[in-house]
Tab-separated table of C-alpha atoms and ligand atoms in Angstrom:
chain	number	residue	atom	x	y	z
N	1	UNK	CA	99.145	-75.360	-23.927
N	2	UNK	CA	97.504	-78.310	-22.225
N	3	UNK	CA	99.714	-81.249	-21.439
N	4	UNK	CA	98.277	-84.578	-20.316
N	5	UNK	CA	99.530	-85.353	-16.813
N	6	UNK	CA	101.851	-88.329	-16.471
N	7	UNK	CA	102.279	-90.167	-13.190
N	8	UNK	CA	105.225	-92.571	-13.313
N	9	UNK	CA	106.235	-95.138	-10.719
N	10	UNK	CA	109.857	-96.280	-10.487
N	11	UNK	CA	110.041	-99.544	-8.593
N	12	UNK	CA	113.867	-99.470	-8.558
N	13	UNK	CA	115.404	-102.791	-7.404
N	14	UNK	CA	112.245	-104.041	-5.725
N	15	UNK	CA	109.799	-106.889	-6.438
N	16	UNK	CA	109.993	-110.443	-7.643
N	17	UNK	CA	107.585	-111.711	-10.288
N	18	UNK	CA	104.794	-112.609	-7.860
N	19	UNK	CA	104.945	-109.302	-5.899
N	20	UNK	CA	105.242	-107.272	-9.088
N	21	UNK	CA	102.194	-108.854	-10.718
N	22	UNK	CA	100.099	-108.360	-7.574
N	23	UNK	CA	101.188	-104.732	-7.252
N	24	UNK	CA	100.552	-104.008	-10.947
N	25	UNK	CA	97.064	-105.488	-10.714
N	26	UNK	CA	96.192	-103.421	-7.641
N	27	UNK	CA	97.555	-100.266	-9.259
N	28	UNK	CA	95.505	-100.904	-12.383
N	29	UNK	CA	92.412	-101.205	-10.193
N	30	UNK	CA	93.295	-97.928	-8.472
N	31	UNK	CA	93.509	-96.191	-11.870
N	32	UNK	CA	89.835	-96.756	-12.575
N	33	UNK	CA	88.680	-95.026	-15.738
N	34	UNK	CA	90.903	-91.960	-15.655
N	35	UNK	CA	91.320	-90.598	-19.168
N	36	UNK	CA	92.770	-87.166	-18.431
N	37	UNK	CA	96.115	-88.529	-17.224
N	38	UNK	CA	98.600	-91.256	-18.100
N	39	UNK	CA	100.154	-93.771	-15.749
N	40	UNK	CA	103.490	-95.464	-16.347
N	41	UNK	CA	105.304	-98.125	-14.334
N	42	UNK	CA	109.025	-98.885	-14.447
N	43	UNK	CA	109.505	-102.281	-12.801
N	44	UNK	CA	112.831	-104.133	-12.784
N	45	UNK	CA	113.698	-105.635	-16.186
N	46	UNK	CA	113.267	-109.155	-14.805
N	47	UNK	CA	109.518	-108.685	-14.283
N	48	UNK	CA	108.697	-106.418	-17.221
N	49	UNK	CA	107.249	-109.140	-19.405
N	50	UNK	CA	105.027	-110.671	-16.708
N	51	UNK	CA	103.807	-107.244	-15.601
N	52	UNK	CA	102.987	-106.390	-19.204
N	53	UNK	CA	100.670	-109.416	-19.341
N	54	UNK	CA	98.904	-108.312	-16.169
N	55	UNK	CA	98.419	-104.827	-17.667
N	56	UNK	CA	97.427	-106.059	-21.134
N	57	UNK	CA	93.957	-104.534	-21.304
N	58	UNK	CA	94.736	-101.422	-19.319
N	59	UNK	CA	96.058	-98.032	-20.471
N	60	UNK	CA	99.061	-98.266	-18.095
N	61	UNK	CA	102.367	-97.836	-19.903
N	62	UNK	CA	105.577	-99.692	-19.073
N	63	UNK	CA	109.161	-98.473	-19.031
N	64	UNK	CA	112.634	-99.821	-18.452
N	65	UNK	CA	114.652	-98.157	-15.674
N	66	UNK	CA	117.536	-97.620	-18.087
N	67	UNK	CA	118.362	-98.506	-21.680
N	68	UNK	CA	121.397	-99.061	-23.901
N	69	UNK	CA	121.951	-97.081	-27.110
N	70	UNK	CA	122.625	-100.171	-29.232
N	71	UNK	CA	120.114	-102.659	-30.558
N	72	UNK	CA	122.175	-105.729	-29.644
N	73	UNK	CA	125.774	-106.802	-29.195
N	74	UNK	CA	128.570	-107.229	-26.679
N	75	UNK	CA	127.249	-104.948	-23.907
N	76	UNK	CA	127.203	-107.185	-20.840
N	77	UNK	CA	124.621	-106.118	-18.302
N	78	UNK	CA	122.775	-103.773	-20.647
N	79	UNK	CA	119.249	-103.938	-22.083
N	80	UNK	CA	118.450	-102.666	-25.574
N	81	UNK	CA	115.450	-100.568	-26.643
N	82	UNK	CA	114.226	-103.519	-28.685
N	83	UNK	CA	114.384	-105.795	-25.608
N	84	UNK	CA	112.239	-103.342	-23.663
N	85	UNK	CA	109.729	-103.274	-26.502
N	86	UNK	CA	109.811	-107.056	-26.769
N	87	UNK	CA	108.950	-107.284	-23.059
N	88	UNK	CA	105.971	-104.947	-23.503
N	89	UNK	CA	107.563	-101.588	-22.643
N	90	UNK	CA	107.384	-98.370	-24.637
N	91	UNK	CA	109.586	-96.042	-22.596
N	92	UNK	CA	112.797	-95.791	-20.591
N	93	UNK	CA	113.971	-93.752	-17.625
N	94	UNK	CA	117.415	-92.327	-18.420
N	95	UNK	CA	119.931	-90.532	-16.215
N	96	UNK	CA	118.204	-91.266	-12.917
N	97	UNK	CA	120.237	-89.792	-10.062
N	98	UNK	CA	121.086	-93.278	-8.814
N	99	UNK	CA	122.586	-94.058	-12.230
N	100	UNK	CA	124.506	-90.774	-12.180
N	101	UNK	CA	125.743	-90.912	-8.603
N	102	UNK	CA	126.101	-94.617	-7.733
N	103	UNK	CA	127.082	-95.888	-11.192
N	104	UNK	CA	128.849	-92.725	-12.384
N	105	UNK	CA	126.933	-92.310	-15.629
N	106	UNK	CA	127.864	-88.933	-17.037
N	107	UNK	CA	126.011	-86.547	-19.338
N	108	UNK	CA	127.748	-87.955	-22.383
N	109	UNK	CA	126.632	-91.535	-21.665
N	110	UNK	CA	123.155	-90.320	-20.738
N	111	UNK	CA	122.982	-88.488	-24.057
N	112	UNK	CA	123.886	-91.692	-25.908
N	113	UNK	CA	121.116	-93.507	-24.053
N	114	UNK	CA	118.637	-90.718	-24.887
N	115	UNK	CA	119.498	-90.753	-28.572
N	116	UNK	CA	119.397	-94.542	-28.740
N	117	UNK	CA	116.059	-94.793	-26.961
N	118	UNK	CA	114.459	-92.153	-29.172
N	119	UNK	CA	115.950	-93.560	-32.384
N	120	UNK	CA	114.409	-96.942	-31.623
N	121	UNK	CA	110.995	-95.426	-30.931
N	122	UNK	CA	110.868	-95.383	-27.146
N	123	UNK	CA	109.589	-92.517	-25.032
N	124	UNK	CA	112.668	-91.236	-23.184
N	125	UNK	CA	112.397	-89.773	-19.682
N	126	UNK	CA	115.492	-87.652	-19.054
N	127	UNK	CA	116.119	-87.243	-15.303
N	128	UNK	CA	118.004	-84.207	-14.117
N	129	UNK	CA	118.503	-82.547	-10.764
N	130	UNK	CA	120.970	-80.831	-8.484
N	131	UNK	CA	122.663	-82.120	-5.339
N	132	UNK	CA	122.226	-80.336	-2.023
N	133	UNK	CA	125.739	-78.894	-2.333
N	134	UNK	CA	124.959	-77.501	-5.768
N	135	UNK	CA	121.806	-75.850	-4.411
N	136	UNK	CA	123.631	-74.431	-1.403
N	137	UNK	CA	126.382	-73.094	-3.683
N	138	UNK	CA	123.742	-71.278	-5.755
N	139	UNK	CA	124.587	-73.313	-8.867
N	140	UNK	CA	121.309	-75.164	-9.365
N	141	UNK	CA	120.423	-73.474	-12.647
N	142	UNK	CA	123.944	-73.906	-14.083
N	143	UNK	CA	123.765	-77.638	-13.411
N	144	UNK	CA	120.240	-77.986	-14.789
N	145	UNK	CA	121.311	-76.127	-17.930
N	146	UNK	CA	124.292	-78.409	-18.411
N	147	UNK	CA	122.249	-81.582	-17.858
N	148	UNK	CA	119.519	-80.479	-20.268
N	149	UNK	CA	121.823	-79.171	-22.989
N	150	UNK	CA	124.205	-82.138	-22.863
N	151	UNK	CA	121.458	-84.712	-22.312
N	152	UNK	CA	119.522	-83.486	-25.350
N	153	UNK	CA	122.484	-82.864	-27.633
N	154	UNK	CA	121.516	-84.101	-31.100
N	155	UNK	CA	117.895	-84.819	-30.128
N	156	UNK	CA	115.971	-83.379	-33.021
N	157	UNK	CA	112.484	-81.908	-33.354
N	158	UNK	CA	111.002	-85.143	-34.671
N	159	UNK	CA	111.860	-86.921	-31.424
N	160	UNK	CA	110.605	-84.230	-29.045
N	161	UNK	CA	107.012	-85.574	-28.942
N	162	UNK	CA	108.465	-88.668	-27.212
N	163	UNK	CA	110.599	-86.683	-24.780
N	164	UNK	CA	109.730	-86.302	-21.097
N	165	UNK	CA	111.957	-84.480	-18.589
N	166	UNK	CA	111.920	-85.361	-14.886
N	167	UNK	CA	113.255	-82.752	-12.477
N	168	UNK	CA	114.423	-84.656	-9.415
N	169	UNK	CA	116.493	-82.705	-6.896
N	170	UNK	CA	118.938	-85.314	-5.577
N	171	UNK	CA	118.460	-84.094	-2.009
N	172	UNK	CA	114.744	-84.926	-2.217
N	173	UNK	CA	114.983	-88.468	-3.606
N	174	UNK	CA	114.162	-91.114	-1.037
N	175	UNK	CA	114.864	-88.684	1.804
N	176	UNK	CA	111.316	-87.666	2.710
N	177	UNK	CA	112.312	-84.049	1.913
N	178	UNK	CA	110.285	-82.568	-0.920
N	179	UNK	CA	111.117	-79.417	-2.797
N	180	UNK	CA	108.505	-76.836	-1.879
N	181	UNK	CA	105.957	-76.233	-4.594
N	182	UNK	CA	107.595	-72.840	-5.218
N	183	UNK	CA	111.096	-74.369	-5.551
N	184	UNK	CA	109.770	-77.048	-7.881
N	185	UNK	CA	107.808	-74.600	-10.038
N	186	UNK	CA	110.840	-72.291	-10.283
N	187	UNK	CA	113.015	-75.151	-11.539
N	188	UNK	CA	110.334	-76.427	-13.941
N	189	UNK	CA	109.806	-72.987	-15.397
N	190	UNK	CA	113.572	-72.653	-15.901
N	191	UNK	CA	113.680	-76.050	-17.650
N	192	UNK	CA	110.736	-75.009	-19.853
N	193	UNK	CA	112.752	-71.929	-20.824
N	194	UNK	CA	115.758	-74.098	-21.709
N	195	UNK	CA	113.581	-76.281	-23.924
N	196	UNK	CA	112.366	-73.133	-25.661
N	197	UNK	CA	115.982	-72.228	-26.410
N	198	UNK	CA	116.529	-75.651	-27.977
N	199	UNK	CA	113.246	-76.207	-29.812
N	200	UNK	CA	110.506	-74.257	-31.491
N	201	UNK	CA	108.128	-72.829	-28.840
N	202	UNK	CA	105.060	-75.027	-29.473
N	203	UNK	CA	107.209	-78.128	-29.376
N	204	UNK	CA	109.010	-77.038	-26.201
N	205	UNK	CA	105.663	-76.232	-24.602
N	206	UNK	CA	104.367	-79.701	-25.373
N	207	UNK	CA	107.107	-81.499	-23.379
N	208	UNK	CA	105.945	-82.859	-20.052
N	209	UNK	CA	108.161	-82.001	-17.098
N	210	UNK	CA	107.649	-84.321	-14.135
N	211	UNK	CA	108.652	-83.585	-10.571
N	212	UNK	CA	110.323	-86.341	-8.541
N	213	UNK	CA	111.559	-86.371	-4.970
N	214	UNK	CA	109.467	-87.815	-2.151
N	215	UNK	CA	106.138	-87.286	-3.881
N	216	UNK	CA	103.499	-88.607	-1.492
N	217	UNK	CA	99.695	-88.588	-1.214
N	218	UNK	CA	99.865	-85.525	1.043
N	219	UNK	CA	101.943	-83.292	-1.254
N	220	UNK	CA	100.898	-84.386	-4.744
N	221	UNK	CA	97.897	-82.055	-5.066
N	222	UNK	CA	99.936	-78.937	-4.264
N	223	UNK	CA	102.723	-79.947	-6.638
N	224	UNK	CA	100.341	-80.806	-9.475
N	225	UNK	CA	98.653	-77.419	-9.125
N	226	UNK	CA	101.825	-75.663	-10.357
N	227	UNK	CA	101.752	-74.341	-13.913
N	228	UNK	CA	104.845	-76.178	-15.176
N	229	UNK	CA	104.498	-79.420	-13.207
N	230	UNK	CA	102.973	-81.936	-15.582
N	231	UNK	CA	103.295	-85.071	-13.542
N	232	UNK	CA	105.358	-86.966	-11.028
N	233	UNK	CA	108.109	-89.567	-10.988
N	234	UNK	CA	107.529	-91.532	-7.816
N	235	UNK	CA	109.913	-93.953	-6.097
N	236	UNK	CA	109.071	-95.156	-2.587
N	237	UNK	CA	105.375	-94.311	-2.719
N	238	UNK	CA	104.964	-96.270	-5.983
N	239	UNK	CA	105.545	-99.540	-4.125
N	240	UNK	CA	102.175	-99.391	-2.390
N	241	UNK	CA	98.965	-99.455	-4.385
N	242	UNK	CA	97.278	-97.332	-1.680
N	243	UNK	CA	99.759	-94.465	-1.831
N	244	UNK	CA	100.406	-94.680	-5.575
N	245	UNK	CA	96.664	-94.996	-6.189
N	246	UNK	CA	96.108	-91.748	-4.294
N	247	UNK	CA	98.929	-90.048	-6.216
N	248	UNK	CA	97.442	-91.154	-9.549
N	249	UNK	CA	94.098	-89.771	-8.423
N	250	UNK	CA	95.571	-86.371	-7.538
N	251	UNK	CA	93.045	-83.555	-7.334
N	252	UNK	CA	93.342	-80.820	-9.916
S	1	PEP	C1	112.866	-91.594	-7.707
S	1	PEP	O1	113.444	-92.636	-7.492
S	1	PEP	O2	112.856	-91.147	-8.862
S	1	PEP	C2	112.221	-90.910	-6.601
S	1	PEP	C3	111.770	-89.704	-6.811
S	1	PEP	O3	112.154	-91.569	-5.400
S	1	PEP	P1	111.293	-91.113	-4.103
S	1	PEP	O4	109.896	-90.835	-4.592
S	1	PEP	O5	111.352	-92.287	-3.187
S	1	PEP	O6	111.935	-89.896	-3.550
């Protein structure tokens, strides 16, 4: 099964309109004419619309960094799927470890966000990953199972083509520590197996599983060479067009 690689950049709470537009333009230049891979950027909501204008005639996709499950209403501080689409986005990152650990979003809320995003036509990137303590306690696979099963509860076959999973070990996010390619492949292969338990095999095999956690120009090639690593979710290194440009242009 061949899956088109997806390189996603999460800008987190960085950039104002001017910086964001400059960065998006430089990243689009770094993409060149690549057709065998997709590139997605998740800027802050406040710059989504302006960045979408900069990227208008490029294949780069745009995502929100989170999304609400409702279309509109009394949900102070939230952004709806329709608002993301209106600003030029087609995807949302859901369940990022910073949402889980700093803002205490649990699997049940993350599942609501997943279902909402998919129901309104967005691509939904479900982030999962274990803490260092979980890994040291030998419970990594139990936690991944729980996050996948609960996060995808009620997500039906028709929505799976717009599902992406990002495996991001919490201990590797923003720390400069990367999972070794063997650790990452082991986790990705386990997640692939879980998807096969939930969905028909061809469908499960078509889901892209991204690795995230200190992906940098000097480790991307090794990670992308693993059988079940279909792309990367990049934080820090996505804020520089030089490093993100190199990551996008990973060598196969
Ligand atoms: C992330 O925020 O999803 C991430 C993986 O960050 P970093 O690349 O900085 O570790």
